[in-house]
Amino acid sequence: MRLLAPAKINLHLRVGPPMADGFHPLLTWMCTVGLFDTLEVSNQSAASLQIHLDCDDLSLPTDGRNLVVRATQLFCDASKITGSIHIRLRKTIPAGGGLGGGSSDAAAILTGLRKIFGGGCSDGRGEERESLPQLAAQLGSDVPFFLDGPSAVCRGRGEIVRPVAAPAAQWGILLMPPFGVSTPQAYRRFDDMNLGHAENLAPEPPWQSWTALPAIELMQRLVNDLEAPAFSLVPELDAVRRQCEDKLARPVRMSGSGSTLFTLYDRRDEAETASEKVQRKDLGSVVVALAPAIELILNEV
Ligand code: C5P
């Protein structure tokens, strides 16, 4: 079976004060973008569970530290499945860039295993087993979104997912600097800067009218509360963002905890021209479709 795992961007990301467990309540509008990892999964019967992950990005671990292995283990344990499961992961989404690549890979493998093993894991209606969204939430804050994409408002740690229409602006450029931002450090700096206020989370924006806005008007409304701490940790990132804003004459926002930056366009040719304008040796720039209509399971061979 071949699976597509899309990247995401946080169009809008508001963060509240830390909870007792140190995590932060979120209000975020996320949208998939047309940049994909692919996974191939096959299984053979075996008396015990064996998971083999092969990844073309040699900098990533292929043991229990990889979210794909953890997702497979969690699914098989919850569903009492044994077998020899082989997964080949081809990475295109840069790791640690705020694009949710690892989370999307995990959601894709959960979806694929569910298809392969049929009713193995309950769909949330059964009482005896954990549902796919429950398993996803144990793996990371962004994983449940990918079960429900392509466009959703997420609350809680990110696990409360409410689909919304995709933006009318269907094109974006992703600007990828050669350095990353550590997510735990960004949240710690957010706390140190005392930025978590209850008002960040309520009232919610009028999503319905936001989805209909032309790209430039939508960009003017979008906020990312992790920008201030990320830019305080990595001032070069803010410098890149400002330079791109000047060159493109429109707001440029950060996705997640960075370091990927983005801006949106109504038309593909506008996005292509913009991408050429900002491209340079130390700044990758790609044009992506927002919320692309795709089949996540490519084939079942
Ligand atoms: O869930 P994820 O793996 O993305 O979280 C990485 C880290 O970011 C967490 O360990 C936590 O320190 C921080 N985090 C947070 N509040 C969230 C999501 C993440 O404090 N809602």
PDB file of N, CA, C and O in Angstrom, residues 41 48-53 62-83 85 87 105-106 109-110 113 117 121 130 135-136 138-139:
ATOM      1  N   VAL A  41       3.801   0.556   2.697  1.00  0.00           N
ATOM      2  CA  VAL A  41       3.702  -0.372   3.831  1.00  0.00           C
ATOM      3  C   VAL A  41       3.270  -1.751   3.344  1.00  0.00           C
ATOM      4  O   VAL A  41       2.422  -1.867   2.468  1.00  0.00           O
ATOM      5  N   SER A  48       4.936 -12.704  16.316  1.00  0.00           N
ATOM      6  CA  SER A  48       5.089 -11.519  17.168  1.00  0.00           C
ATOM      7  C   SER A  48       5.045 -10.273  16.279  1.00  0.00           C
ATOM      8  O   SER A  48       4.999 -10.387  15.047  1.00  0.00           O
ATOM      9  N   LEU A  49       5.109  -9.110  16.890  1.00  0.00           N
ATOM     10  CA  LEU A  49       5.106  -7.867  16.105  1.00  0.00           C
ATOM     11  C   LEU A  49       6.543  -7.419  15.832  1.00  0.00           C
ATOM     12  O   LEU A  49       7.331  -7.248  16.763  1.00  0.00           O
ATOM     13  N   GLN A  50       6.861  -7.256  14.541  1.00  0.00           N
ATOM     14  CA  GLN A  50       8.172  -6.699  14.169  1.00  0.00           C
ATOM     15  C   GLN A  50       7.918  -5.520  13.237  1.00  0.00           C
ATOM     16  O   GLN A  50       7.172  -5.654  12.269  1.00  0.00           O
ATOM     17  N   ILE A  51       8.566  -4.401  13.539  1.00  0.00           N
ATOM     18  CA  ILE A  51       8.372  -3.195  12.718  1.00  0.00           C
ATOM     19  C   ILE A  51       9.711  -2.807  12.112  1.00  0.00           C
ATOM     20  O   ILE A  51      10.692  -2.616  12.844  1.00  0.00           O
ATOM     21  N   HIS A  52       9.755  -2.709  10.775  1.00  0.00           N
ATOM     22  CA  HIS A  52      10.993  -2.316  10.094  1.00  0.00           C
ATOM     23  C   HIS A  52      10.717  -1.033   9.330  1.00  0.00           C
ATOM     24  O   HIS A  52       9.850  -1.010   8.459  1.00  0.00           O
ATOM     25  N   LEU A  53      11.461   0.018   9.664  1.00  0.00           N
ATOM     26  CA  LEU A  53      11.313   1.287   8.947  1.00  0.00           C
ATOM     27  C   LEU A  53      12.597   1.581   8.178  1.00  0.00           C
ATOM     28  O   LEU A  53      13.696   1.493   8.723  1.00  0.00           O
ATOM     29  N   THR A  62      15.287   5.584  12.811  1.00  0.00           N
ATOM     30  CA  THR A  62      14.302   4.636  12.266  1.00  0.00           C
ATOM     31  C   THR A  62      13.848   3.662  13.349  1.00  0.00           C
ATOM     32  O   THR A  62      13.226   2.657  13.065  1.00  0.00           O
ATOM     33  N   ASP A  63      14.169   3.996  14.614  1.00  0.00           N
ATOM     34  CA  ASP A  63      13.730   3.144  15.726  1.00  0.00           C
ATOM     35  C   ASP A  63      12.531   3.800  16.421  1.00  0.00           C
ATOM     36  O   ASP A  63      11.846   4.638  15.830  1.00  0.00           O
ATOM     37  N   GLY A  64      12.326   3.447  17.680  1.00  0.00           N
ATOM     38  CA  GLY A  64      11.161   3.935  18.424  1.00  0.00           C
ATOM     39  C   GLY A  64      11.123   5.451  18.592  1.00  0.00           C
ATOM     40  O   GLY A  64      10.117   5.997  19.042  1.00  0.00           O
ATOM     41  N   ARG A  65      12.194   6.153  18.222  1.00  0.00           N
ATOM     42  CA  ARG A  65      12.159   7.624  18.294  1.00  0.00           C
ATOM     43  C   ARG A  65      11.407   8.208  17.109  1.00  0.00           C
ATOM     44  O   ARG A  65      11.051   9.375  17.121  1.00  0.00           O
ATOM     45  N   ASN A  66      11.225   7.402  16.051  1.00  0.00           N
ATOM     46  CA  ASN A  66      10.510   7.892  14.870  1.00  0.00           C
ATOM     47  C   ASN A  66       9.000   7.729  15.096  1.00  0.00           C
ATOM     48  O   ASN A  66       8.524   6.653  15.472  1.00  0.00           O
ATOM     49  N   LEU A  67       8.261   8.795  14.823  1.00  0.00           N
ATOM     50  CA  LEU A  67       6.810   8.793  15.075  1.00  0.00           C
ATOM     51  C   LEU A  67       6.088   7.718  14.260  1.00  0.00           C
ATOM     52  O   LEU A  67       5.047   7.210  14.679  1.00  0.00           O
ATOM     53  N   VAL A  68       6.641   7.351  13.111  1.00  0.00           N
ATOM     54  CA  VAL A  68       6.003   6.315  12.284  1.00  0.00           C
ATOM     55  C   VAL A  68       6.071   4.960  13.002  1.00  0.00           C
ATOM     56  O   VAL A  68       5.089   4.203  13.030  1.00  0.00           O
ATOM     57  N   VAL A  69       7.216   4.687  13.625  1.00  0.00           N
ATOM     58  CA  VAL A  69       7.366   3.423  14.371  1.00  0.00           C
ATOM     59  C   VAL A  69       6.460   3.455  15.603  1.00  0.00           C
ATOM     60  O   VAL A  69       5.754   2.476  15.897  1.00  0.00           O
ATOM     61  N   ARG A  70       6.455   4.605  16.289  1.00  0.00           N
ATOM     62  CA  ARG A  70       5.597   4.694  17.496  1.00  0.00           C
ATOM     63  C   ARG A  70       4.129   4.542  17.145  1.00  0.00           C
ATOM     64  O   ARG A  70       3.364   3.904  17.873  1.00  0.00           O
ATOM     65  N   ALA A  71       3.721   5.134  16.016  1.00  0.00           N
ATOM     66  CA  ALA A  71       2.307   5.034  15.594  1.00  0.00           C
ATOM     67  C   ALA A  71       1.965   3.581  15.274  1.00  0.00           C
ATOM     68  O   ALA A  71       0.884   3.082  15.646  1.00  0.00           O
ATOM     69  N   THR A  72       2.883   2.885  14.590  1.00  0.00           N
ATOM     70  CA  THR A  72       2.630   1.489  14.212  1.00  0.00           C
ATOM     71  C   THR A  72       2.532   0.623  15.466  1.00  0.00           C
ATOM     72  O   THR A  72       1.618  -0.210  15.604  1.00  0.00           O
ATOM     73  N   GLN A  73       3.456   0.847  16.382  1.00  0.00           N
ATOM     74  CA  GLN A  73       3.460   0.091  17.651  1.00  0.00           C
ATOM     75  C   GLN A  73       2.152   0.323  18.415  1.00  0.00           C
ATOM     76  O   GLN A  73       1.508  -0.626  18.879  1.00  0.00           O
ATOM     77  N   LEU A  74       1.770   1.588  18.491  1.00  0.00           N
ATOM     78  CA  LEU A  74       0.563   1.949  19.254  1.00  0.00           C
ATOM     79  C   LEU A  74      -0.672   1.307  18.632  1.00  0.00           C
ATOM     80  O   LEU A  74      -1.522   0.730  19.329  1.00  0.00           O
ATOM     81  N   PHE A  75      -0.781   1.404  17.288  1.00  0.00           N
ATOM     82  CA  PHE A  75      -1.940   0.839  16.604  1.00  0.00           C
ATOM     83  C   PHE A  75      -1.996  -0.672  16.819  1.00  0.00           C
ATOM     84  O   PHE A  75      -3.057  -1.240  17.134  1.00  0.00           O
ATOM     85  N   CYS A  76      -0.855  -1.343  16.630  1.00  0.00           N
ATOM     86  CA  CYS A  76      -0.841  -2.805  16.708  1.00  0.00           C
ATOM     87  C   CYS A  76      -1.094  -3.275  18.140  1.00  0.00           C
ATOM     88  O   CYS A  76      -1.807  -4.262  18.356  1.00  0.00           O
ATOM     89  N   ASP A  77      -0.543  -2.553  19.125  1.00  0.00           N
ATOM     90  CA  ASP A  77      -0.807  -2.914  20.526  1.00  0.00           C
ATOM     91  C   ASP A  77      -2.299  -2.745  20.826  1.00  0.00           C
ATOM     92  O   ASP A  77      -2.931  -3.614  21.429  1.00  0.00           O
ATOM     93  N   ALA A  78      -2.867  -1.614  20.405  1.00  0.00           N
ATOM     94  CA  ALA A  78      -4.280  -1.332  20.704  1.00  0.00           C
ATOM     95  C   ALA A  78      -5.197  -2.333  20.014  1.00  0.00           C
ATOM     96  O   ALA A  78      -6.288  -2.634  20.497  1.00  0.00           O
ATOM     97  N   SER A  79      -4.753  -2.850  18.870  1.00  0.00           N
ATOM     98  CA  SER A  79      -5.607  -3.755  18.089  1.00  0.00           C
ATOM     99  C   SER A  79      -5.181  -5.213  18.239  1.00  0.00           C
ATOM    100  O   SER A  79      -5.733  -6.070  17.565  1.00  0.00           O
ATOM    101  N   LYS A  80      -4.165  -5.459  19.077  1.00  0.00           N
ATOM    102  CA  LYS A  80      -3.656  -6.827  19.327  1.00  0.00           C
ATOM    103  C   LYS A  80      -3.258  -7.511  18.016  1.00  0.00           C
ATOM    104  O   LYS A  80      -3.656  -8.647  17.739  1.00  0.00           O
ATOM    105  N   ILE A  81      -2.488  -6.787  17.219  1.00  0.00           N
ATOM    106  CA  ILE A  81      -2.062  -7.302  15.913  1.00  0.00           C
ATOM    107  C   ILE A  81      -0.603  -7.745  15.995  1.00  0.00           C
ATOM    108  O   ILE A  81       0.229  -7.048  16.587  1.00  0.00           O
ATOM    109  N   THR A  82      -0.316  -8.907  15.417  1.00  0.00           N
ATOM    110  CA  THR A  82       1.081  -9.321  15.263  1.00  0.00           C
ATOM    111  C   THR A  82       1.382  -9.383  13.769  1.00  0.00           C
ATOM    112  O   THR A  82       0.472  -9.440  12.942  1.00  0.00           O
ATOM    113  N   GLY A  83       2.662  -9.388  13.421  1.00  0.00           N
ATOM    114  CA  GLY A  83       3.038  -9.474  12.015  1.00  0.00           C
ATOM    115  C   GLY A  83       4.375  -8.788  11.816  1.00  0.00           C
ATOM    116  O   GLY A  83       4.884  -8.121  12.720  1.00  0.00           O
ATOM    117  N   ILE A  85       5.895  -5.959   9.817  1.00  0.00           N
ATOM    118  CA  ILE A  85       5.424  -4.789   9.057  1.00  0.00           C
ATOM    119  C   ILE A  85       6.628  -4.013   8.534  1.00  0.00           C
ATOM    120  O   ILE A  85       7.484  -3.597   9.323  1.00  0.00           O
ATOM    121  N   ILE A  87       7.964  -0.702   6.412  1.00  0.00           N
ATOM    122  CA  ILE A  87       7.527   0.631   5.957  1.00  0.00           C
ATOM    123  C   ILE A  87       8.716   1.323   5.300  1.00  0.00           C
ATOM    124  O   ILE A  87       9.813   1.355   5.862  1.00  0.00           O
ATOM    125  N   ASP A 105       3.194  11.874   8.699  1.00  0.00           N
ATOM    126  CA  ASP A 105       3.627  10.498   8.446  1.00  0.00           C
ATOM    127  C   ASP A 105       2.928   9.547   9.423  1.00  0.00           C
ATOM    128  O   ASP A 105       2.473   8.459   9.044  1.00  0.00           O
ATOM    129  N   ALA A 106       2.844   9.968  10.693  1.00  0.00           N
ATOM    130  CA  ALA A 106       2.212   9.126  11.715  1.00  0.00           C
ATOM    131  C   ALA A 106       0.724   8.931  11.412  1.00  0.00           C
ATOM    132  O   ALA A 106       0.191   7.818  11.514  1.00  0.00           O
ATOM    133  N   ILE A 109       0.293   6.520   8.475  1.00  0.00           N
ATOM    134  CA  ILE A 109       0.484   5.095   8.769  1.00  0.00           C
ATOM    135  C   ILE A 109      -0.705   4.563   9.579  1.00  0.00           C
ATOM    136  O   ILE A 109      -1.156   3.434   9.366  1.00  0.00           O
ATOM    137  N   LEU A 110      -1.273   5.375  10.464  1.00  0.00           N
ATOM    138  CA  LEU A 110      -2.471   4.944  11.199  1.00  0.00           C
ATOM    139  C   LEU A 110      -3.605   4.660  10.211  1.00  0.00           C
ATOM    140  O   LEU A 110      -4.306   3.641  10.311  1.00  0.00           O
ATOM    141  N   LEU A 113      -2.774   1.435   8.221  1.00  0.00           N
ATOM    142  CA  LEU A 113      -2.913   0.202   9.015  1.00  0.00           C
ATOM    143  C   LEU A 113      -4.389  -0.114   9.246  1.00  0.00           C
ATOM    144  O   LEU A 113      -4.813  -1.266   9.211  1.00  0.00           O
ATOM    145  N   PHE A 117      -5.814  -3.620   8.175  1.00  0.00           N
ATOM    146  CA  PHE A 117      -6.302  -4.550   9.189  1.00  0.00           C
ATOM    147  C   PHE A 117      -7.793  -4.379   9.456  1.00  0.00           C
ATOM    148  O   PHE A 117      -8.316  -4.872  10.453  1.00  0.00           O
ATOM    149  N   CYS A 121      -8.845  -1.399  14.728  1.00  0.00           N
ATOM    150  CA  CYS A 121      -9.014  -0.364  15.744  1.00  0.00           C
ATOM    151  C   CYS A 121     -10.395   0.247  15.557  1.00  0.00           C
ATOM    152  O   CYS A 121     -10.851   0.402  14.441  1.00  0.00           O
ATOM    153  N   GLU A 130      -9.472   1.903  21.765  1.00  0.00           N
ATOM    154  CA  GLU A 130      -9.255   3.331  21.525  1.00  0.00           C
ATOM    155  C   GLU A 130      -9.503   3.641  20.055  1.00  0.00           C
ATOM    156  O   GLU A 130      -9.170   2.850  19.179  1.00  0.00           O
ATOM    157  N   LEU A 135      -5.697   7.499  19.495  1.00  0.00           N
ATOM    158  CA  LEU A 135      -4.306   7.057  19.312  1.00  0.00           C
ATOM    159  C   LEU A 135      -3.469   8.205  18.768  1.00  0.00           C
ATOM    160  O   LEU A 135      -2.353   8.456  19.220  1.00  0.00           O
ATOM    161  N   ALA A 136      -4.041   8.927  17.798  1.00  0.00           N
ATOM    162  CA  ALA A 136      -3.311  10.037  17.166  1.00  0.00           C
ATOM    163  C   ALA A 136      -2.919  11.084  18.207  1.00  0.00           C
ATOM    164  O   ALA A 136      -1.792  11.583  18.204  1.00  0.00           O
ATOM    165  N   GLN A 138      -2.257  10.716  21.246  1.00  0.00           N
ATOM    166  CA  GLN A 138      -1.149  10.272  22.114  1.00  0.00           C
ATOM    167  C   GLN A 138       0.207  10.458  21.436  1.00  0.00           C
ATOM    168  O   GLN A 138       1.246  10.457  22.088  1.00  0.00           O
ATOM    169  N   LEU A 139       0.193  10.606  20.116  1.00  0.00           N
ATOM    170  CA  LEU A 139       1.458  10.674  19.379  1.00  0.00           C
ATOM    171  C   LEU A 139       1.983  12.105  19.243  1.00  0.00           C
ATOM    172  O   LEU A 139       3.179  12.321  19.110  1.00  0.00           O
TER     173      LEU A 139
END
